Amino acid sequence: MTLPAQIFVSFDFTSGATFGYGFTLDDAKYGLLDTGTLSANSNPEPTVDLTPDVYSISIKRGRNIMRDTYEAGSCIVRVLDPLSNFNPQNTASDFFGFLTPLRKLRVSATVGGVDFYLFSGYTIEYKYTYPQNQETGYVDIICTDAFRLMQQATVLTVASATAGQATGTRIGKILDQVSWPASMRTIDTGDTTCIADPGTSRTALDALKNAEFSEQGAFYIDQEGTANFLSRTNVIKKAADTPIEFDQTTGIPYTNLVFAFDDKLIINSAGMTIVGGTQQVAEDAASIAKYFSHQLNESNLVAQTNADALNIAQIYVATRAETTIRIDAMTVDLLDPDVPTATMLALDYFSNLKITNVQPDGSTIVKTLQAQGLDWNITPNSMKVTVTTLEPIVEGFILDSSISGIIDTNILAY
């Protein structure tokens, strides 16, 4: 069976964070001046195309809705290995001497001459299975995205992280501290200012997450391996984008809709404390009376003032004080001829999705949500994606929006 997109898996054995694409003449992405890297090809480590030997690909990226944070994306590529090329002790292998952890792997899909990346990350384990008999041996190459690198890097004092910096600038300074490539960043300025770096021992990822939470923005690694930071304002604005429609008749078809209606995501009391500050508390009395107290406390935030801490507490509670029936996930089969392949490949965090579902009694549930997770499962005969969906992670009033611009319904952000 032919897949609706051409899948590619590239394995770059060079070290470092940057994926090894040099300047390529006439290439739409890497043939741009000041974008591709000029190289004399003096590096002996190969970049190889694994695609002909790939049996299956499993990719998982997304936000943990219970922990309310983005987690490291992961990818498992199963490669058939009849000649033991992935045996690190096989001196006859073209890969001999190069098979080490933290090498770079990328998965992409091409449709209509357009390339879409599905995952870019780093190997953390090779799991070997070499059956006896006549079965073909295979290797599972297990990878993670750059969050793993940032979690392993310890920072103390962040250089040039002075008081009054916007959160985006602070995130840039932390990335500088761990030598994250400037070419692999897309960083908003941010709407909140920070204290001077506290100089405590923590992981780079913890420091980045602190700035993200203090902003009430979003910091994540995208499919190309780029570190992205969205300000609070731009996270809110994403809710105004035109949604992609999914339903069983006129929109994109789906299966395995996962419903939930519970209190798991309710927060109606929040205490926020900046470094050296006093706890600032926000509560929603009506929500507490209705659902009992659901509390969250965060401390040592790098936001600059107690007023900032109060704003964080207020918008956090205002966004999460109520609950309704949720659609947590749905699965889309790209082999279905009614599914637009390019549209699905282009999905990423904050893509707006309007999901319509007709219930057994004839009633209809319509939810406009945001994609916050993408799990791909690809084999030679199948290509499916499970999309995790979520209400906006931070809400604000959007003028002229029929969903987020309703007076006395939608909240005003700070």
Short mmCIF file of C-alpha atoms in Angstrom, two decimals, residues 150-159 161 170 174 177-178 195-208 210-211 275 300 302:
data_model
loop_
_atom_site.label_atom_id
_atom_site.label_comp_id
_atom_site.label_asym_id
_atom_site.label_seq_id
_atom_site.Cartn_x
_atom_site.Cartn_y
_atom_site.Cartn_z
CA MET A 150 18.63 21.06 28.52
CA GLN A 151 17.63 18.81 31.43
CA GLN A 152 21.16 17.43 31.63
CA ALA A 153 22.85 20.87 31.64
CA THR A 154 23.29 22.49 35.06
CA VAL A 155 23.38 26.27 35.30
CA LEU A 156 24.45 28.47 38.21
CA THR A 157 24.60 32.20 37.55
CA VAL A 158 23.28 32.99 34.07
CA ALA A 159 25.60 35.54 32.43
CA ALA A 161 20.73 37.98 33.22
CA ARG A 170 16.03 35.87 29.84
CA ILE A 174 19.80 30.78 29.48
CA GLN A 177 24.61 29.72 28.84
CA VAL A 178 24.29 26.18 27.47
CA ILE A 195 14.51 39.73 38.55
CA ALA A 196 18.26 39.33 38.23
CA ASP A 197 19.14 35.68 37.87
CA PRO A 198 19.03 34.12 41.38
CA GLY A 199 22.28 32.21 40.81
CA THR A 200 21.03 28.93 42.25
CA SER A 201 22.03 25.50 40.96
CA ARG A 202 19.33 24.10 38.65
CA THR A 203 18.99 22.50 35.28
CA ALA A 204 18.79 24.73 32.24
CA LEU A 205 15.34 23.27 31.55
CA ASP A 206 14.13 24.23 35.03
CA ALA A 207 15.40 27.77 34.50
CA LEU A 208 13.66 27.97 31.12
CA ASN A 210 10.53 29.16 35.36
CA ALA A 211 10.72 32.02 32.86
CA VAL A 275 12.10 34.92 44.63
CA ASN A 300 10.73 31.10 43.44
CA VAL A 302 11.66 34.95 38.41
#
